[in-house]
Amino acid sequence: MRRTEAMVTRLAPRVTDGAVGLLIAVLMLIAGRTGIGPEGPAGELDAGAVALAVVVGAALGCRRSAPLAVLLSTNAVTAAWFLLAYPGRLVTVTALIGCYTVAAERGWRWGSAGGLLTAAVSAVVVHTTLDVPWFDDRAVNALCLEVVAVALGAAVHYHRAYAAGSRERAERIAEARAEQARLRAAEQRLEIARELHDVVGHTMATISVQAGVAVHVMRRQPEQAAHALSTIKTISDEGLAEVQVLLGVLRVDGDATTRGGLARLDTLLDVTRATGTPVELTVRGDRLPLPPRVDLAAFRIVQESLTNARRHARPTSVSVRLTYGPTAVDLVVRNDGAATDTPRAPAGGHGIDGMRARAAALGGTVAVSSEGDHFEVRCTLPARDRG
């Protein structure tokens, strides 16, 4: 279907030009036979007139592909028609069509040159064949018509150029918007993948700790083992619910930043406490509504800090301090079991590098420090999302 449409698009101008050429040739002969037009007495048309009409029809049929050749041909036919004294003056229209075509296809400079050539030919033909002064009113009228034809052709040429430029600009804008949409989709997929890793990593780390406790006390303290298994179930259910939310976001191509953040901090700390690690939360300043991305980043950084603490340090206590300021929110997660190795990872949403990358994307910072048996993660995030 597209191939057929393209073929029709290419052939349509040629068919139109051929029809115009045939029509002009026929009208030339009819006007010459019937004497229609100024100074066009009825007379006999011989084979030469028919040949000139055929030349005109063929030339006009390919006027867009060879405008300069058409201009020369129509001027030559016009001069020959007058010099051979064939009746009818409709042949002069063909030279005007030639002027218009050159200007429309090549611009005003070529059009002006073609107009001057046609004006010179018409002036010589009028002066020679009609035996009138060089600046006779018929020569002036012909010049005016040639100027109009060139002006009209130039206007059409620059209108086409403007329209083509507009289409090109529109295509570039559409391509840029499509590229932006692809980049946004890629960023959303990356963020969802990071969220999924954080959820699974946090859940599995907690389950691993509780499973180890259950195995260790299963025979000697079955009640504590049962509590550990109950905690594992709770954590598993919460992790599964978060994974389902993330998968739902993937299915609807939504935004992973629109879910709750620090509002779920108490639940996160309760899960950590359920593992047997005391957690103290301190909130300073008035709780302010944060942009969704900042809110979620703050929650994930606390979550990752707690996960790293359990995974690498096995602390006996953890303190979380949250400070709201007018332009920024500060997070400090401190544990009393310094890790033997600092958790490192690519900037993909886990480890210290991942937390730094998450904060940097919002214009914030993450710093870590170790003092004796204490390990601290300090984060500063802007209270306004940079977008």
Short mmCIF file of C-alpha atoms in Angstrom, two decimals:
data_model
loop_
_atom_site.label_atom_id
_atom_site.label_comp_id
_atom_site.label_asym_id
_atom_site.label_seq_id
_atom_site.Cartn_x
_atom_site.Cartn_y
_atom_site.Cartn_z
CA MET A 1 0.00 0.00 0.00
CA ARG A 2 2.77 2.48 0.91
CA ARG A 3 4.67 1.61 -2.26
CA THR A 4 1.56 2.26 -4.33
CA GLU A 5 0.97 5.58 -2.60
CA ALA A 6 4.59 6.62 -3.21
CA MET A 7 4.29 5.71 -6.88
CA VAL A 8 1.07 7.69 -7.21
CA THR A 9 2.75 10.66 -5.51
CA ARG A 10 5.63 10.56 -8.00
CA LEU A 11 3.45 10.11 -11.07
CA ALA A 12 0.76 12.68 -10.21
CA PRO A 13 2.82 15.79 -11.16
CA ARG A 14 3.90 14.22 -14.45
CA VAL A 15 0.34 13.27 -15.33
CA THR A 16 -0.84 16.78 -14.45
CA ASP A 17 1.89 18.44 -16.54
CA GLY A 18 1.17 16.12 -19.47
CA ALA A 19 -2.52 16.99 -19.32
CA VAL A 20 -1.72 20.73 -19.19
CA GLY A 21 0.65 20.41 -22.15
CA LEU A 22 -1.91 18.50 -24.21
CA LEU A 23 -4.64 21.03 -23.36
CA ILE A 24 -2.46 24.02 -24.33
CA ALA A 25 -1.45 22.37 -27.62
CA VAL A 26 -5.07 21.64 -28.53
CA LEU A 27 -6.19 25.17 -27.56
CA MET A 28 -3.39 26.66 -29.68
CA LEU A 29 -4.64 24.83 -32.74
CA ILE A 30 -8.29 25.64 -32.01
CA ALA A 31 -7.48 29.33 -31.51
CA GLY A 32 -5.49 29.39 -34.74
CA ARG A 33 -8.27 27.64 -36.65
CA THR A 34 -11.10 29.78 -35.33
CA GLY A 35 -9.26 33.10 -34.99
CA ILE A 36 -9.84 33.43 -31.24
CA GLY A 37 -7.66 36.02 -29.54
CA PRO A 38 -6.11 39.36 -30.55
CA GLU A 39 -4.86 39.63 -34.09
CA GLY A 40 -5.84 36.09 -34.76
CA PRO A 41 -7.70 35.97 -38.05
CA ALA A 42 -8.96 32.62 -39.19
CA GLY A 43 -6.51 30.86 -41.38
CA GLU A 44 -5.19 27.55 -42.47
CA LEU A 45 -2.83 25.68 -40.22
CA ASP A 46 -0.29 23.48 -41.91
CA ALA A 47 1.89 20.64 -40.67
CA GLY A 48 4.37 23.15 -39.29
CA ALA A 49 1.80 24.59 -36.91
CA VAL A 50 0.83 21.12 -35.76
CA ALA A 51 4.52 20.29 -35.21
CA LEU A 52 4.98 23.42 -33.11
CA ALA A 53 1.90 22.54 -31.06
CA VAL A 54 3.29 19.04 -30.48
CA VAL A 55 6.63 20.53 -29.34
CA VAL A 56 4.79 22.80 -26.91
CA GLY A 57 2.73 19.92 -25.51
CA ALA A 58 5.79 17.72 -25.05
CA ALA A 59 7.80 20.53 -23.45
CA LEU A 60 5.10 21.48 -20.97
CA GLY A 61 4.65 17.80 -20.10
CA CYS A 62 8.15 17.74 -18.58
CA ARG A 63 8.31 21.30 -17.32
CA ARG A 64 9.10 20.43 -13.69
CA SER A 65 11.92 18.04 -14.52
CA ALA A 66 13.59 20.36 -17.09
CA PRO A 67 12.36 23.94 -16.51
CA LEU A 68 15.20 25.67 -18.35
CA ALA A 69 14.76 23.51 -21.45
CA VAL A 70 11.03 24.20 -21.34
CA LEU A 71 11.68 27.96 -21.15
CA LEU A 72 13.94 27.86 -24.19
CA SER A 73 11.54 25.62 -26.12
CA THR A 74 8.46 27.74 -25.45
CA ASN A 75 10.30 30.94 -26.43
CA ALA A 76 11.55 29.30 -29.61
CA VAL A 77 8.07 28.02 -30.50
CA THR A 78 6.56 31.46 -29.80
CA ALA A 79 9.10 33.18 -32.07
CA ALA A 80 8.63 30.60 -34.81
CA TRP A 81 4.82 30.88 -34.58
CA PHE A 82 4.95 34.65 -35.09
CA LEU A 83 7.67 34.58 -37.74
CA LEU A 84 5.76 31.96 -39.75
CA ALA A 85 2.62 34.10 -39.42
CA TYR A 86 0.39 31.37 -38.07
CA PRO A 87 -2.99 32.66 -36.90
CA GLY A 88 -3.86 32.77 -33.20
CA ARG A 89 -1.87 34.28 -30.39
CA LEU A 90 -2.49 31.78 -27.56
CA VAL A 91 1.06 30.53 -28.12
CA THR A 92 2.30 33.47 -26.03
CA VAL A 93 0.85 31.79 -22.93
CA THR A 94 3.41 28.98 -23.28
CA ALA A 95 6.35 31.38 -22.72
CA LEU A 96 4.63 32.77 -19.63
CA ILE A 97 4.24 29.20 -18.30
CA GLY A 98 7.96 28.71 -18.95
CA CYS A 99 8.83 31.83 -16.94
CA TYR A 100 6.60 30.76 -14.08
CA THR A 101 8.06 27.23 -14.04
CA VAL A 102 11.70 28.39 -13.89
CA ALA A 103 10.94 30.76 -11.00
CA ALA A 104 8.85 28.16 -9.15
CA GLU A 105 11.47 25.42 -9.49
CA ARG A 106 14.75 27.39 -9.28
CA GLY A 107 13.96 30.58 -7.35
CA TRP A 108 13.77 34.27 -8.17
CA ARG A 109 17.31 34.62 -9.61
CA TRP A 110 16.79 32.00 -12.32
CA GLY A 111 13.24 33.24 -12.73
CA SER A 112 14.44 36.80 -13.32
CA ALA A 113 16.95 35.60 -15.90
CA GLY A 114 14.23 33.62 -17.65
CA GLY A 115 11.92 36.63 -17.55
CA LEU A 116 14.55 38.88 -19.12
CA LEU A 117 15.15 36.32 -21.85
CA THR A 118 11.44 36.03 -22.57
CA ALA A 119 11.06 39.84 -22.53
CA ALA A 120 13.87 40.19 -25.05
CA VAL A 121 12.39 37.52 -27.34
CA SER A 122 8.89 39.02 -27.16
CA ALA A 123 10.20 42.54 -27.82
CA VAL A 124 12.11 41.39 -30.91
CA VAL A 125 9.19 39.30 -32.19
CA VAL A 126 6.63 42.10 -31.69
CA HIS A 127 8.89 44.70 -33.31
CA THR A 128 9.79 42.44 -36.23
CA THR A 129 6.54 40.69 -37.06
CA LEU A 130 4.05 43.44 -36.25
CA ASP A 131 6.24 46.33 -37.48
CA VAL A 132 5.65 48.48 -34.39
CA PRO A 133 8.03 50.60 -32.26
CA TRP A 134 10.20 48.88 -29.69
CA PHE A 135 8.22 50.27 -26.78
CA ASP A 136 4.79 49.66 -28.26
CA ASP A 137 2.01 49.05 -25.75
CA ARG A 138 1.87 45.39 -26.80
CA ALA A 139 5.52 44.95 -25.87
CA VAL A 140 4.91 46.71 -22.55
CA ASN A 141 1.87 44.51 -21.87
CA ALA A 142 3.93 41.41 -22.62
CA LEU A 143 6.64 42.63 -20.23
CA CYS A 144 4.08 43.18 -17.45
CA LEU A 145 2.70 39.65 -17.91
CA GLU A 146 6.23 38.21 -17.77
CA VAL A 147 6.98 40.07 -14.55
CA VAL A 148 3.76 38.76 -13.01
CA ALA A 149 4.60 35.19 -14.09
CA VAL A 150 8.10 35.41 -12.55
CA ALA A 151 6.77 36.97 -9.32
CA LEU A 152 4.09 34.31 -8.99
CA GLY A 153 6.59 31.52 -9.60
CA ALA A 154 9.05 32.95 -7.06
CA ALA A 155 6.27 33.22 -4.47
CA VAL A 156 5.35 29.58 -5.03
CA HIS A 157 9.02 28.55 -4.80
CA TYR A 158 9.60 30.21 -1.43
CA HIS A 159 6.26 29.04 -0.08
CA ARG A 160 7.30 25.47 -0.88
CA ALA A 161 10.68 26.03 0.76
CA TYR A 162 9.03 27.43 3.87
CA ALA A 163 6.58 24.52 4.03
CA ALA A 164 9.43 22.01 3.59
CA GLY A 165 11.40 23.74 6.35
CA SER A 166 8.37 23.67 8.63
CA ARG A 167 7.89 19.96 8.00
CA GLU A 168 11.57 19.32 8.69
CA ARG A 169 11.42 21.29 11.93
CA ALA A 170 8.27 19.43 12.95
CA GLU A 171 9.98 16.11 12.23
CA ARG A 172 13.02 17.12 14.27
CA ILE A 173 10.79 18.19 17.16
CA ALA A 174 8.86 14.91 16.94
CA GLU A 175 12.13 12.94 16.92
CA ALA A 176 13.43 14.90 19.91
CA ARG A 177 10.21 14.27 21.83
CA ALA A 178 10.34 10.58 20.96
CA GLU A 179 13.95 10.42 22.14
CA GLN A 180 13.00 12.17 25.38
CA ALA A 181 10.18 9.69 25.86
CA ARG A 182 12.59 6.80 25.29
CA LEU A 183 15.03 8.29 27.81
CA ARG A 184 12.27 8.78 30.36
CA ALA A 185 11.14 5.19 29.85
CA ALA A 186 14.72 3.96 30.27
CA GLU A 187 15.11 6.00 33.45
CA GLN A 188 11.85 4.63 34.80
CA ARG A 189 12.91 1.07 34.03
CA LEU A 190 16.26 1.68 35.75
CA GLU A 191 14.54 3.16 38.77
CA ILE A 192 12.09 0.30 38.97
CA ALA A 193 14.96 -2.19 38.73
CA ARG A 194 16.75 -0.34 41.52
CA GLU A 195 13.62 -0.33 43.66
CA LEU A 196 13.11 -4.04 43.03
CA HIS A 197 16.70 -4.77 44.04
CA ASP A 198 16.36 -2.71 47.20
CA VAL A 199 13.14 -4.45 48.20
CA VAL A 200 14.46 -7.92 47.51
CA GLY A 201 17.86 -7.19 49.07
CA HIS A 202 16.36 -5.77 52.25
CA THR A 203 13.83 -8.59 52.55
CA MET A 204 16.29 -11.39 51.87
CA ALA A 205 18.90 -9.95 54.26
CA THR A 206 16.34 -9.81 57.05
CA ILE A 207 15.06 -13.30 56.27
CA SER A 208 18.64 -14.60 56.27
CA VAL A 209 19.28 -13.18 59.74
CA GLN A 210 16.03 -14.57 61.14
CA ALA A 211 16.55 -17.96 59.51
CA GLY A 212 19.99 -18.16 61.13
CA VAL A 213 18.45 -17.34 64.52
CA ALA A 214 15.76 -19.99 64.04
CA VAL A 215 18.31 -22.67 63.11
CA HIS A 216 20.51 -21.74 66.07
CA VAL A 217 17.78 -21.85 68.76
CA MET A 218 15.38 -24.37 67.22
CA ARG A 219 16.20 -27.19 69.64
CA ARG A 220 17.02 -25.26 72.81
CA GLN A 221 14.49 -22.41 72.56
CA PRO A 222 11.62 -23.42 70.28
CA GLU A 223 9.58 -20.37 71.32
CA GLN A 224 12.27 -18.01 70.01
CA ALA A 225 12.58 -20.10 66.85
CA ALA A 226 8.84 -19.79 66.33
CA HIS A 227 9.11 -16.03 66.78
CA ALA A 228 11.90 -15.89 64.22
CA LEU A 229 9.84 -17.90 61.73
CA SER A 230 6.86 -15.61 62.34
CA THR A 231 9.06 -12.61 61.66
CA ILE A 232 10.27 -14.27 58.45
CA LYS A 233 6.66 -14.70 57.32
CA THR A 234 5.82 -11.07 58.08
CA ILE A 235 8.87 -9.79 56.26
CA SER A 236 8.23 -12.12 53.32
CA ASP A 237 4.64 -10.95 53.01
CA GLU A 238 5.68 -7.29 53.07
CA GLY A 239 8.44 -7.88 50.55
CA LEU A 240 6.10 -9.79 48.27
CA ALA A 241 3.56 -6.97 48.45
CA GLU A 242 6.21 -4.43 47.43
CA VAL A 243 7.37 -6.63 44.57
CA GLN A 244 3.78 -6.91 43.36
CA VAL A 245 3.46 -3.13 43.45
CA LEU A 246 6.63 -2.77 41.39
CA LEU A 247 5.49 -5.35 38.88
CA GLY A 248 2.17 -3.53 38.60
CA VAL A 249 4.08 -0.34 37.83
CA LEU A 250 5.93 -2.19 35.07
CA ARG A 251 2.68 -3.44 33.56
CA VAL A 252 1.07 -0.02 33.42
CA ASP A 253 4.35 1.81 32.64
CA GLY A 254 3.84 4.04 35.64
CA ASP A 255 6.25 5.99 37.77
CA ALA A 256 8.10 4.20 40.53
CA THR A 257 8.42 7.43 42.51
CA THR A 258 4.77 7.89 43.38
CA ARG A 259 4.62 5.44 46.28
CA GLY A 260 5.00 6.33 49.95
CA GLY A 261 8.42 6.96 51.47
CA LEU A 262 9.18 8.15 54.98
CA ALA A 263 5.55 7.58 55.97
CA ARG A 264 6.49 3.89 56.06
CA LEU A 265 9.62 4.47 58.14
CA ASP A 266 8.01 3.18 61.37
CA THR A 267 7.08 -0.08 59.66
CA LEU A 268 10.64 -0.44 58.35
CA LEU A 269 12.06 0.10 61.84
CA ASP A 270 9.58 -2.38 63.33
CA VAL A 271 10.82 -5.01 60.91
CA THR A 272 14.41 -4.31 62.00
CA ARG A 273 13.42 -4.46 65.65
CA ALA A 274 11.74 -7.80 64.99
CA THR A 275 15.15 -9.19 64.07
CA GLY A 276 16.31 -8.48 67.61
CA THR A 277 18.16 -5.24 66.88
CA PRO A 278 17.00 -2.23 68.94
CA VAL A 279 16.39 0.83 66.78
CA GLU A 280 15.95 4.36 68.10
CA LEU A 281 14.30 7.00 65.91
CA THR A 282 14.80 10.72 66.50
CA VAL A 283 12.92 13.33 64.45
CA ARG A 284 13.92 16.97 64.62
CA GLY A 285 12.07 19.88 63.09
CA ASP A 286 8.57 19.96 61.63
CA ARG A 287 7.77 17.12 59.28
CA LEU A 288 7.37 18.73 55.89
CA PRO A 289 5.85 17.15 52.79
CA LEU A 290 8.71 16.15 50.50
CA PRO A 291 8.62 15.67 46.74
CA PRO A 292 7.85 12.00 45.94
CA ARG A 293 11.32 11.27 44.55
CA VAL A 294 13.06 12.82 47.55
CA ASP A 295 10.71 11.09 49.97
CA LEU A 296 11.29 7.70 48.37
CA ALA A 297 15.06 8.23 48.17
CA ALA A 298 15.22 9.06 51.88
CA PHE A 299 13.28 5.91 52.74
CA ARG A 300 15.45 3.72 50.50
CA ILE A 301 18.68 5.13 51.92
CA VAL A 302 17.55 4.37 55.48
CA GLN A 303 16.43 0.92 54.35
CA GLU A 304 19.76 0.22 52.61
CA SER A 305 21.72 1.47 55.63
CA LEU A 306 19.82 -0.88 57.93
CA THR A 307 20.26 -3.76 55.50
CA ASN A 308 24.00 -3.15 55.24
CA ALA A 309 24.25 -2.92 59.03
CA ARG A 310 22.57 -6.31 59.50
CA ARG A 311 24.46 -7.90 56.64
CA HIS A 312 27.96 -6.64 57.39
CA ALA A 313 28.10 -5.43 60.99
CA ARG A 314 25.49 -7.37 63.02
CA PRO A 315 24.93 -4.38 65.36
CA THR A 316 23.46 -4.56 68.86
CA SER A 317 21.77 -1.17 68.40
CA VAL A 318 21.00 1.30 65.67
CA SER A 319 19.99 4.94 65.83
CA VAL A 320 18.18 6.81 63.06
CA ARG A 321 18.06 10.60 63.18
CA LEU A 322 15.85 12.54 60.78
CA THR A 323 16.19 16.34 60.67
CA TYR A 324 13.85 18.54 58.62
CA GLY A 325 15.25 21.90 57.56
CA PRO A 326 13.86 24.72 55.41
CA THR A 327 15.83 23.67 52.31
CA ALA A 328 17.07 20.15 53.06
CA VAL A 329 16.39 17.01 55.03
CA ASP A 330 19.27 15.25 56.85
CA LEU A 331 19.42 11.53 57.60
CA VAL A 332 21.88 9.87 59.95
CA VAL A 333 21.93 6.09 60.48
CA ARG A 334 24.47 4.99 63.10
CA ASN A 335 25.16 1.49 64.36
CA ASP A 336 27.51 0.16 66.99
CA GLY A 337 28.92 -2.74 64.97
CA ALA A 338 31.41 -1.33 62.48
CA ALA A 339 31.76 -3.51 59.42
CA THR A 340 35.06 -5.15 58.62
CA ASP A 341 34.51 -4.08 55.01
CA THR A 342 32.53 -1.16 53.66
CA PRO A 343 29.74 -2.39 51.36
CA ARG A 344 30.59 -1.31 47.84
CA ALA A 345 28.61 -1.83 44.70
CA PRO A 346 28.05 -0.32 41.28
CA ALA A 347 25.73 2.66 41.18
CA GLY A 348 22.66 0.63 40.54
CA GLY A 349 20.65 1.03 43.72
CA HIS A 350 22.52 -0.95 46.45
CA GLY A 351 25.54 -0.52 48.67
CA ILE A 352 27.20 2.76 49.53
CA ASP A 353 27.80 3.58 45.87
CA GLY A 354 24.13 3.01 45.12
CA MET A 355 23.03 5.33 47.93
CA ARG A 356 25.42 8.00 46.69
CA ALA A 357 24.13 7.68 43.15
CA ARG A 358 20.51 7.91 44.34
CA ALA A 359 21.24 11.06 46.36
CA ALA A 360 23.36 12.65 43.62
CA ALA A 361 20.51 12.24 41.12
CA LEU A 362 18.47 14.59 43.32
CA GLY A 363 21.27 17.02 44.11
CA GLY A 364 22.05 15.49 47.52
CA THR A 365 25.06 13.83 49.14
CA VAL A 366 25.88 10.68 51.10
CA ALA A 367 28.90 10.38 53.40
CA VAL A 368 30.07 7.42 55.48
CA SER A 369 32.41 7.34 58.46
CA SER A 370 33.72 4.77 60.91
CA GLU A 371 34.84 5.48 64.48
CA GLY A 372 35.91 2.49 66.46
CA ASP A 373 32.92 0.14 66.71
CA HIS A 374 30.55 2.67 65.21
CA PHE A 375 29.61 3.05 61.56
CA GLU A 376 27.61 6.03 60.34
CA VAL A 377 25.81 6.91 57.12
CA ARG A 378 24.94 10.59 56.75
CA CYS A 379 22.73 11.82 53.92
CA THR A 380 21.52 15.28 52.91
CA LEU A 381 18.71 15.63 50.38
CA PRO A 382 17.11 18.83 49.05
CA ALA A 383 13.64 19.61 50.33
CA ARG A 384 12.65 20.42 46.75
CA ASP A 385 13.00 18.05 43.84
CA ARG A 386 15.26 19.36 41.04
CA GLY A 387 12.92 17.62 38.51
#
